Tab-separated table of C-alpha atoms in Angstrom:
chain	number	residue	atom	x	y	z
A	505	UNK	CA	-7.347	-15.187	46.889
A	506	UNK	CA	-9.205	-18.219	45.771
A	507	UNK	CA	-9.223	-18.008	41.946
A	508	UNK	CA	-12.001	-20.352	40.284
A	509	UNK	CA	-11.590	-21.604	36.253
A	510	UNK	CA	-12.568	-24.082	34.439
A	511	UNK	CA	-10.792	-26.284	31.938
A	512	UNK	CA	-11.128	-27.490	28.467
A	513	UNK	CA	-8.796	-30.166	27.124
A	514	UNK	CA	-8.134	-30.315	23.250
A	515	UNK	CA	-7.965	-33.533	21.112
A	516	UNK	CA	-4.022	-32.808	20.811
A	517	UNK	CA	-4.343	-32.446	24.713
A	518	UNK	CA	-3.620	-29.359	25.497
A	519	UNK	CA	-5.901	-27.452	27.994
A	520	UNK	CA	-7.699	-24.427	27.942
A	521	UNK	CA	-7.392	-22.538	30.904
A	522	UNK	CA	-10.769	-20.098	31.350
A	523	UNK	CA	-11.367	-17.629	33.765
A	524	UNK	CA	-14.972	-15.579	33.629
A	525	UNK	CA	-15.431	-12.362	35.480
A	526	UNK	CA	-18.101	-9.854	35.850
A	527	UNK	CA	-17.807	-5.772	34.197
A	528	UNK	CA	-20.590	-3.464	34.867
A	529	UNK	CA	-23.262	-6.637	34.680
A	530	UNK	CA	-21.496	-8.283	31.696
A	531	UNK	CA	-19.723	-11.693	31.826
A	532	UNK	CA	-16.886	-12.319	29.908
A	533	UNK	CA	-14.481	-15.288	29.763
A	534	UNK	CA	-10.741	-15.261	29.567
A	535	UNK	CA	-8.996	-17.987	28.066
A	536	UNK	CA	-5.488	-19.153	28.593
A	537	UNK	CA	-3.677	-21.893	26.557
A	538	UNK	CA	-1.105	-24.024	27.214
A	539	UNK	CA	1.581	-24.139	25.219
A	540	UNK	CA	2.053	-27.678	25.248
A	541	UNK	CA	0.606	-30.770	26.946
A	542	UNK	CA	3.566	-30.505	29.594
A	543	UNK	CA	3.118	-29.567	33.320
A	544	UNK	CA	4.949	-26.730	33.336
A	545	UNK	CA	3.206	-25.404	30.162
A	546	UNK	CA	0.070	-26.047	31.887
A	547	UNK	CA	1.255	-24.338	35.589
A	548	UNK	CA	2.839	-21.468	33.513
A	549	UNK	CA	-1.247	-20.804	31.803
A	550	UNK	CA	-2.902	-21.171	35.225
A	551	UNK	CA	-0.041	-18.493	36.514
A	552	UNK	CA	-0.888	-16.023	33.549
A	553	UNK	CA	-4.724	-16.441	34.841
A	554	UNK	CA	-4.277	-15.835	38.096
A	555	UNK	CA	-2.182	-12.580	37.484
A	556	UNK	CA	-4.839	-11.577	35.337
A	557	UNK	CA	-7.411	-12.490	37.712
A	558	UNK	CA	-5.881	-10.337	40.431
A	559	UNK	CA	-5.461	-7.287	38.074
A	560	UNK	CA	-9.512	-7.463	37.541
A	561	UNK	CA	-9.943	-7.748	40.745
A	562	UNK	CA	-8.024	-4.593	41.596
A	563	UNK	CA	-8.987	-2.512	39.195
A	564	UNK	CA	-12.715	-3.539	40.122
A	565	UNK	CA	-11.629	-2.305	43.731
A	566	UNK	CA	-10.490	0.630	42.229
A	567	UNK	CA	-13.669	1.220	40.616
A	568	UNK	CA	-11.326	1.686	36.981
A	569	UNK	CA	-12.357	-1.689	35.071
A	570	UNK	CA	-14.850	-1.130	32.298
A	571	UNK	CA	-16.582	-3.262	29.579
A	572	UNK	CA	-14.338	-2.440	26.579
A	573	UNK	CA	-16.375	-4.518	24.412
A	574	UNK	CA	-18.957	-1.065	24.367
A	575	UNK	CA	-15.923	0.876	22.986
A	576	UNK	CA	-16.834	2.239	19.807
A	577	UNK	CA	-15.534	0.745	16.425
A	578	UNK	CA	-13.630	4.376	15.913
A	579	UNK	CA	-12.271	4.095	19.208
A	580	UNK	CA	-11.076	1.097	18.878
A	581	UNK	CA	-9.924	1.393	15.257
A	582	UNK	CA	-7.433	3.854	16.321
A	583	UNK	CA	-5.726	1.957	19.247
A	584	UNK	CA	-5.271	-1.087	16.773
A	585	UNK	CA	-4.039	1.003	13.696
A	586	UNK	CA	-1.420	2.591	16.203
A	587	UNK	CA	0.118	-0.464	16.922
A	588	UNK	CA	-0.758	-2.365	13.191
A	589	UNK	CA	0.658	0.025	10.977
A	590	UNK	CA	4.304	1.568	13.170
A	591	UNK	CA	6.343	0.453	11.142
A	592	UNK	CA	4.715	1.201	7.843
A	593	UNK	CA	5.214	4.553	6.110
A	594	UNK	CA	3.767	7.942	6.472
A	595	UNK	CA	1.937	7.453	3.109
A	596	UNK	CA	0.564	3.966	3.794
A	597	UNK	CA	-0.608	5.395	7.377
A	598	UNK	CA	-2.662	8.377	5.483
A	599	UNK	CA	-3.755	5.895	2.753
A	600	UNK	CA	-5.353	3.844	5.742
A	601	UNK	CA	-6.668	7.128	7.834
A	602	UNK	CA	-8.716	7.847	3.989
A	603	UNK	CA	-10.179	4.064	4.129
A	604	UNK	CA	-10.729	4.725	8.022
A	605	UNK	CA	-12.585	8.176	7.426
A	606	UNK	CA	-15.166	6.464	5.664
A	607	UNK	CA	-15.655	3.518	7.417
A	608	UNK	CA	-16.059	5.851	10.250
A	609	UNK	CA	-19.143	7.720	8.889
A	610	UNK	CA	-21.514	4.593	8.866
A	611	UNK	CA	-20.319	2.783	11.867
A	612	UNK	CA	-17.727	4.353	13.731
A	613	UNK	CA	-19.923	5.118	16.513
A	614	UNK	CA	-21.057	1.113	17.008
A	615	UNK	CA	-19.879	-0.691	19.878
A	616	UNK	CA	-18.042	-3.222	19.122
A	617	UNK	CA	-20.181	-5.783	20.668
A	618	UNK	CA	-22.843	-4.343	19.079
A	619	UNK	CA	-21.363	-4.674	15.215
A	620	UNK	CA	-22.960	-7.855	13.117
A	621	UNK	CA	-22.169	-9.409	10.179
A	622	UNK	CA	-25.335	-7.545	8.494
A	623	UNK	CA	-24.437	-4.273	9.737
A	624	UNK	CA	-21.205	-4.846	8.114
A	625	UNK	CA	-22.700	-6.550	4.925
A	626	UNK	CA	-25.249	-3.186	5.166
A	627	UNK	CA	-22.277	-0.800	4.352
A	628	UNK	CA	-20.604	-2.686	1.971
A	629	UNK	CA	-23.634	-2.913	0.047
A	630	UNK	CA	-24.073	0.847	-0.076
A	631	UNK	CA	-20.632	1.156	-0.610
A	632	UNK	CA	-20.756	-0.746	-3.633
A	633	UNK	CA	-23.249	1.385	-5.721
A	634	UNK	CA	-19.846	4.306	-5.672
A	635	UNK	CA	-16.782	2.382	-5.301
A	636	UNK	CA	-14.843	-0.227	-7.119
A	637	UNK	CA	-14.009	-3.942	-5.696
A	638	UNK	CA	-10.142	-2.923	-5.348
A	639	UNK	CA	-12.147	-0.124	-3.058
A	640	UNK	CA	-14.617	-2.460	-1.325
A	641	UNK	CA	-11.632	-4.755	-0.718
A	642	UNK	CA	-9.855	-2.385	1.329
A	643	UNK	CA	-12.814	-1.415	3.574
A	644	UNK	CA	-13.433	-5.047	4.210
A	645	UNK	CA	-9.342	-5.767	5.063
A	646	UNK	CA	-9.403	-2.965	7.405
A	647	UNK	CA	-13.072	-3.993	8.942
A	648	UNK	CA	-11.682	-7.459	9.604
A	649	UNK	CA	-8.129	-6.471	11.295
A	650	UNK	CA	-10.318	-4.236	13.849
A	651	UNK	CA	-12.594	-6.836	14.556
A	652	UNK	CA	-10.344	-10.093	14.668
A	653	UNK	CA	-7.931	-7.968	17.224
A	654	UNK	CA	-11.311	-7.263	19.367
A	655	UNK	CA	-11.691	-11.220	19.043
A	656	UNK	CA	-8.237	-12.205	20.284
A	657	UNK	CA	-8.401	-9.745	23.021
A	658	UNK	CA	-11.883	-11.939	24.000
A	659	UNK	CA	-13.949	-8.523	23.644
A	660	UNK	CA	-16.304	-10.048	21.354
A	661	UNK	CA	-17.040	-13.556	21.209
A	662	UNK	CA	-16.262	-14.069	17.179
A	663	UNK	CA	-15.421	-11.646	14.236
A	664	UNK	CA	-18.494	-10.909	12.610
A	665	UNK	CA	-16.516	-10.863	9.548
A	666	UNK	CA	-16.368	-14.260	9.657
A	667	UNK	CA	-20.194	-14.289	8.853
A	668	UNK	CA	-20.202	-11.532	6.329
A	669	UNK	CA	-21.333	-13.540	2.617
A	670	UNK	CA	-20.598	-10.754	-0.017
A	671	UNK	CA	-17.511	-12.124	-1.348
A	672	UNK	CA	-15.137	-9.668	-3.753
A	673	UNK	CA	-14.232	-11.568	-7.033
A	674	UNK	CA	-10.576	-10.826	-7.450
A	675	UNK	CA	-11.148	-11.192	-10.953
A	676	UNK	CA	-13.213	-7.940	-10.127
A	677	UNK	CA	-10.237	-6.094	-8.856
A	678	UNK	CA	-8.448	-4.303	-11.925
A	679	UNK	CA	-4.661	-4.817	-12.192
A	680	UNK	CA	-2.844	-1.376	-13.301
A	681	UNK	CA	-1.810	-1.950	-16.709
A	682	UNK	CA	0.915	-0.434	-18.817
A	683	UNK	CA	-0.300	2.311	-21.203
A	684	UNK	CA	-0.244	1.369	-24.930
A	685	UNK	CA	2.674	3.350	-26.506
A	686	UNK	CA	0.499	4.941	-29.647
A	687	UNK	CA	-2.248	6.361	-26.780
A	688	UNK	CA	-0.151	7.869	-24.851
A	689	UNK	CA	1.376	9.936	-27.794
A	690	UNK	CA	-1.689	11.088	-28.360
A	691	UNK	CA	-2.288	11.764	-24.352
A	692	UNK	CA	1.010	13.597	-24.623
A	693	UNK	CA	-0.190	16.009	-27.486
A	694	UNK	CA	-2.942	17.108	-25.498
A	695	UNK	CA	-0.879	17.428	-22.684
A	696	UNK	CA	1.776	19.755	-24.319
A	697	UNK	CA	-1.017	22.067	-23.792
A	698	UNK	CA	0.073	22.344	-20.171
A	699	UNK	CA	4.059	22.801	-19.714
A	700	UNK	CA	4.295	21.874	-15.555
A	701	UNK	CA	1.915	18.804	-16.244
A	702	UNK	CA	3.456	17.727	-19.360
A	703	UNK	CA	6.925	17.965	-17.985
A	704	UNK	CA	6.189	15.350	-15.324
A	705	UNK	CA	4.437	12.957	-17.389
A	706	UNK	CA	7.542	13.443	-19.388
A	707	UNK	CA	9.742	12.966	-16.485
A	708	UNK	CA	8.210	9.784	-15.010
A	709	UNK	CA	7.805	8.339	-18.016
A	710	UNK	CA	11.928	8.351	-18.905
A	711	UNK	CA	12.706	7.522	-15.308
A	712	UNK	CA	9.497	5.173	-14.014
A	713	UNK	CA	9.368	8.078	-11.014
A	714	UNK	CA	6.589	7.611	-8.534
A	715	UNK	CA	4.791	10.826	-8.588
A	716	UNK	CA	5.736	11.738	-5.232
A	717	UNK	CA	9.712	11.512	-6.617
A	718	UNK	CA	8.661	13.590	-9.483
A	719	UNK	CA	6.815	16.628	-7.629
A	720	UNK	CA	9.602	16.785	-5.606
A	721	UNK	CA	13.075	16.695	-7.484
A	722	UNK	CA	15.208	19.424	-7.783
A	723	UNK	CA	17.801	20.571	-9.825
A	724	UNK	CA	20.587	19.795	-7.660
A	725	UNK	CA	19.755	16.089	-8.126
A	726	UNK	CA	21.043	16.767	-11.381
A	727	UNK	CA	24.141	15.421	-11.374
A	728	UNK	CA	25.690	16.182	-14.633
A	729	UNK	CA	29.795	15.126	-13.889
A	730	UNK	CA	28.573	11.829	-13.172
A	731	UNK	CA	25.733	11.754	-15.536
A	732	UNK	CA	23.158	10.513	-12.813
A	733	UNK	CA	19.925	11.617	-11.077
A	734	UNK	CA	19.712	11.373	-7.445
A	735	UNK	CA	16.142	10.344	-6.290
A	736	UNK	CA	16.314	10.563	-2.333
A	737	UNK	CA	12.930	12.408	-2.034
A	738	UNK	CA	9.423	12.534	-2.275
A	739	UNK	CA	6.638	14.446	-1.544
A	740	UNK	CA	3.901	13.367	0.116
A	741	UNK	CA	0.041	13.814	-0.354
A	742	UNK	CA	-0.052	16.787	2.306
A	743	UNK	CA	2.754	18.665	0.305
A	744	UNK	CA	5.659	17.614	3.001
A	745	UNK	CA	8.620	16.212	1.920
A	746	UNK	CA	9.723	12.983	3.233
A	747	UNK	CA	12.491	10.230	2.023
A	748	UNK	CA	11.719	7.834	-0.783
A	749	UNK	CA	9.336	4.782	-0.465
A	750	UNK	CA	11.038	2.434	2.212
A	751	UNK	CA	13.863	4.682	2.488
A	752	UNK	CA	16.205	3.151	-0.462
A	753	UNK	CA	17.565	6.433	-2.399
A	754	UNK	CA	18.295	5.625	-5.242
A	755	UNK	CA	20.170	6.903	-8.990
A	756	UNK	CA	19.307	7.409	-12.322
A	757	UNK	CA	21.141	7.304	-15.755
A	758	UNK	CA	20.783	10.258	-17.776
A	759	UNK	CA	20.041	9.830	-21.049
A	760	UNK	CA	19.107	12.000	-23.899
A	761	UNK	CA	15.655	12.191	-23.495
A	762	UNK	CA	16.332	13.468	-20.053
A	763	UNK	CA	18.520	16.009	-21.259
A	764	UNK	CA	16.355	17.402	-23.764
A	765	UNK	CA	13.462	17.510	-21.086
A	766	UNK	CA	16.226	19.067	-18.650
A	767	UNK	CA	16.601	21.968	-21.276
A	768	UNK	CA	13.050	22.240	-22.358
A	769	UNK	CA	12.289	22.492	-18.243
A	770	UNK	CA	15.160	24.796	-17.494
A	771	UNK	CA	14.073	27.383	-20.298
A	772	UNK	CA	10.795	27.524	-18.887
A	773	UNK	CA	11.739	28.306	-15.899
A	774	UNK	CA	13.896	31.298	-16.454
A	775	UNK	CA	11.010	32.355	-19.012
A	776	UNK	CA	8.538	32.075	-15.751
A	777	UNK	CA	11.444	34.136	-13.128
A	778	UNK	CA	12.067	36.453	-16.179
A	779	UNK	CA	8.277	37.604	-16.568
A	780	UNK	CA	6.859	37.371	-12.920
A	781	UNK	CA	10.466	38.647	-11.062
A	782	UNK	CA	9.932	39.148	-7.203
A	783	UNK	CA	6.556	36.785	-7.624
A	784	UNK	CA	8.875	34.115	-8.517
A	785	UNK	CA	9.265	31.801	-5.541
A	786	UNK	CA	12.693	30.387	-6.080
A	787	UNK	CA	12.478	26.636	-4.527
A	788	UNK	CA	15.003	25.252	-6.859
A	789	UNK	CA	12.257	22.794	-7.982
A	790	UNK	CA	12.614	20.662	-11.180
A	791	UNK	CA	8.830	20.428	-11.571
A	792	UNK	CA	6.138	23.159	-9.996
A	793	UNK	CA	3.602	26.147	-10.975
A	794	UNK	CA	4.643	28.919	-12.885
A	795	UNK	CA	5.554	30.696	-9.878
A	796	UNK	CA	7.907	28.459	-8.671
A	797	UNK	CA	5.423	26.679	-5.872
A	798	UNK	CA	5.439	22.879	-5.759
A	799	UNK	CA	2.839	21.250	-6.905
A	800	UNK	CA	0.477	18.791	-5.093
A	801	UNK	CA	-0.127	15.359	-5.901
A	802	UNK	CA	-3.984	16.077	-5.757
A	803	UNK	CA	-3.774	19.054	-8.508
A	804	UNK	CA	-1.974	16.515	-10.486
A	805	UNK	CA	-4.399	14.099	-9.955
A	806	UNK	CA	-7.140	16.409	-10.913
A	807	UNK	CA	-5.529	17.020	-14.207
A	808	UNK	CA	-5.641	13.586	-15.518
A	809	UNK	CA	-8.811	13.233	-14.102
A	810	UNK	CA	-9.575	16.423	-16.487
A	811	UNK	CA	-7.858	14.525	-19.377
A	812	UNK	CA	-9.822	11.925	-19.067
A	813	UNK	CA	-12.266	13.388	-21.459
A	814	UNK	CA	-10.394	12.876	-24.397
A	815	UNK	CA	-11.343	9.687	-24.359
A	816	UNK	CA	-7.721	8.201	-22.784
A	817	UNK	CA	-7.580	7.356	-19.250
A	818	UNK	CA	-4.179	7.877	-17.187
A	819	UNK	CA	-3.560	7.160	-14.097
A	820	UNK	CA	-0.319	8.208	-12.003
A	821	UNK	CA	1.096	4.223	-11.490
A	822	UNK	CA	0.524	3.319	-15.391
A	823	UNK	CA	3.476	5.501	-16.435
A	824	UNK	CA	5.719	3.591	-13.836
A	825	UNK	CA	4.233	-0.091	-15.516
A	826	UNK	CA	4.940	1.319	-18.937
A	827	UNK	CA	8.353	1.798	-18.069
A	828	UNK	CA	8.893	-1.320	-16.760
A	829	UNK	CA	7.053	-2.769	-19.931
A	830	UNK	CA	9.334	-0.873	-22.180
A	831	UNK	CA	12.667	-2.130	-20.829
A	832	UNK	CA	11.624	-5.803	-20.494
A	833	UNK	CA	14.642	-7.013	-22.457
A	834	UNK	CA	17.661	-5.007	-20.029
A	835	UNK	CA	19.345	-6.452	-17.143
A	836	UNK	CA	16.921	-7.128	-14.376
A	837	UNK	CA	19.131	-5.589	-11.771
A	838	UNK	CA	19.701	-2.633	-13.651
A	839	UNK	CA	15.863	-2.297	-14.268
A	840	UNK	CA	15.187	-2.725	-10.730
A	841	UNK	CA	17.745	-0.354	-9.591
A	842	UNK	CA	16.812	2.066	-12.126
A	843	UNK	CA	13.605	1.722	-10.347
A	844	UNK	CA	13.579	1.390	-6.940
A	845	UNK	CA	11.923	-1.770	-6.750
A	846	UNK	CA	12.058	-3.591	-3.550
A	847	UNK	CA	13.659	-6.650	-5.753
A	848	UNK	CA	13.353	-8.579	-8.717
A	849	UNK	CA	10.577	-10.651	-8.371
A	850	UNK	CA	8.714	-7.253	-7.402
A	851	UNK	CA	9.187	-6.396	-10.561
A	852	UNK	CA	8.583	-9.346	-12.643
A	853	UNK	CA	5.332	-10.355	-10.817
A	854	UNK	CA	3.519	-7.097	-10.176
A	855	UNK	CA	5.340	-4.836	-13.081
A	856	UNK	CA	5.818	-6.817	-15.730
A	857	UNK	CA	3.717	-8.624	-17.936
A	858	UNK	CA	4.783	-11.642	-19.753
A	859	UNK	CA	3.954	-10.620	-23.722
A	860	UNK	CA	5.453	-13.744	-25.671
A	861	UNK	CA	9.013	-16.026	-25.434
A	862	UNK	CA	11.384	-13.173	-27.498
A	863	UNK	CA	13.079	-14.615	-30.030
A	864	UNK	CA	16.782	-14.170	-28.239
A	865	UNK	CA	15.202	-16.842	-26.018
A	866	UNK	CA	13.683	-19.128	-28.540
A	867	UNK	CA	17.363	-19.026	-30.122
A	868	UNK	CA	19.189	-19.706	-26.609
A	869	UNK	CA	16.937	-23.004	-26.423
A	870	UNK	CA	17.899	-23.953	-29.654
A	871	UNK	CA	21.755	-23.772	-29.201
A	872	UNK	CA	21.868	-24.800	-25.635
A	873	UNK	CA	20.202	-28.456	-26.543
A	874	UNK	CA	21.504	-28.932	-29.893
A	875	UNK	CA	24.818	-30.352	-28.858
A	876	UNK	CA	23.413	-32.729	-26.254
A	877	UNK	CA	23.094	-36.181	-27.942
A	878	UNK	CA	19.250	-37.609	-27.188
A	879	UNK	CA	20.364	-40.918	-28.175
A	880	UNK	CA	18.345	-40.635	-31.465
A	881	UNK	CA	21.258	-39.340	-34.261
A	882	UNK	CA	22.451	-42.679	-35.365
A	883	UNK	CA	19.147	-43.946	-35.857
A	884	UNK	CA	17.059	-43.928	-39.500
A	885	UNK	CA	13.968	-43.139	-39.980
């Protein structure tokens, strides 16, 4: 088989090796680069063309090649997502899927050879008149890893996204921000107003819980010998439980706040089992409905969102800020044990805003250079 290319040389000179082919009517090129400037680098490119010259050429025999630039952008989507995100976790995979949905809606069904920088800048634009930048910012990410894996599989012949002008200001995109200590009393006090809700504000608030952790503690992580809470668990948005972010279980000190909220929870309970008997469903859950069920992160959700007209907005991640806001001045590792943070610079960067040298610092500076001799003592002024 007589296998014709052509070749492109690069100022560092290595060559291009490019094979073009015909699908259904439409030409597209194949290029194969050398890793270096060597001969073998350059037979071992021409060998990788050739095998994928004769695999054309057999599935064209076999009447299976096809033109898998006209796969749609949903189609597509979900073969590159499959492969992106396995090793991320179940939550970050649904969190994407969301995104996905909607991208889906207004140009799912475009080929891929068919979708331009204005179609894309067309969505975004309508986006824009619902969602947020930190929103907009997603759907463009996720647009643009689609689209540059059609481009290095030479299915298109550049990422539109490339072209696409409206730019998102990360000065746009709000940070979450710790919640200011004399609001959220006041958040609290309407809260009280609702036990299960105000129990796991409570409860992520003295432990910096993720939401997820909260919903789906029980009271057998109470462990009261060694005065610790075990957080190996979370529950995810469609009410299954699944292992903590990342997998890293982790403990939690007890301390009296957490044992007056233990109490306070614990009453409630048995005031709930005592009053609804056999309609009490018994899941040995630290926080859930009056009957026992667990409750899901959206009903939670929905209740701040409720809250919200008092004037003081809440979200679920502020509470986990605060706490890492509160406890600025304790040992790092502690903090970020306490935590669950992936490590300390996690939680200085993202978590922890700097609010001022404390004065324990200040005085360190002072001692540290005051018996180091600047040359300058003996001299008068």
């Amino acid at each position: 088989m007589n296998i014709k290319y052509q070749v492109r040389e690069l100022k560092n000179k290595i060559k291009v090796f490019e094979y073009r082919y015909r699908v259904n009517g439409r030409q597209t090129t194949k290029s194969f680069r050398a890793k270096s400037a060597t001969k073998t680098a350059e037979k071992a490119a021409i060998k990788e063309l050739e095998n994928f010259a004769k695999e054309i050429e057999a599935k064209k025999t076999l009447g299976v090649a096809k033109d898998e630039s006209s796969t749609k952008f949903s189609e597509y989507s979900e073969l590159v997502f499959k492969i992106h995100d396995r090793n991320l976790s179940e939550q970050t995979k649904q969190n994407r899927q969301y995104y996905l949905s909607v991208i889906n809606e207004y140009i799912g069904n475009v080929k891929l050879k068919n979708l331009t920088a204005t179609r894309i800048e067309s969505f975004l634009v309508k986006m824009s008149e619902t969602k947020s930048d930190q929103v907009l910012s997603k759907y463009k990410q996720i647009i643009n890893i689609v689209m540059d894996h059609a481009f290095s599989k030479d299915l298109i012949p550049i990422n539109p996204m490339m072209k696409v002008r409206i730019k998102i200001s990360q000065k746009n995109i709000k940070e979450v921000q710790p919640i200011d200590i004399k609001e959220l009393e006041k958040y609290l006090e309407i809260a009280r107003g609702n036990k299960k809700y105000y129990f796991t504000l409570l409860l992520m608030l003295y432990t910096g819980m993720r939401v997820g952790e909260a919903l789906a503690l029980q009271f057998d992580d109470w462990d009261f010998e060694r005065n610790i809470i075990h957080i190996t668990k979370n529950r995810k948005r469609n009410g299954k439980i699944g292992p903590v972010k990342k997998d890293r279980p982790r403990t939690f000190p007890i301390h009296e706040k957490l044992k007056e909220l233990y109490d306070e929870v614990k009453t409630w309970h048995d005031y709930n089992k005592e009053i609804l008997e056999d309609d009490y469903e018994d899941n040995n859950l630290f926080i859930a409905h009056e009957d026992g069920q667990f409750i899901p992160y959206s009903a939670f959700r929905q209740y701040l969102r409720r809250l919200d007209k008092t004037g003081i907005k809440i979200r679920p991640h502020q509470l986990r800020h605060t706490f890492a806001t509160l406890f600025d001045d304790i040992n790092l590792k502690d903090l970020q044990a306490m935590g669950g943070w992936k490590d300390v610079d996690t939680l200085i960067n993202v978590y922890q805003a700097h609010k001022g040298y404390k004065t324990k610092t200040i005085k360190t500076l002072n001692e540290k250079f005051s018996n180091i001799k600047n040359g300058n003592e003996s001299k008068s002024i």
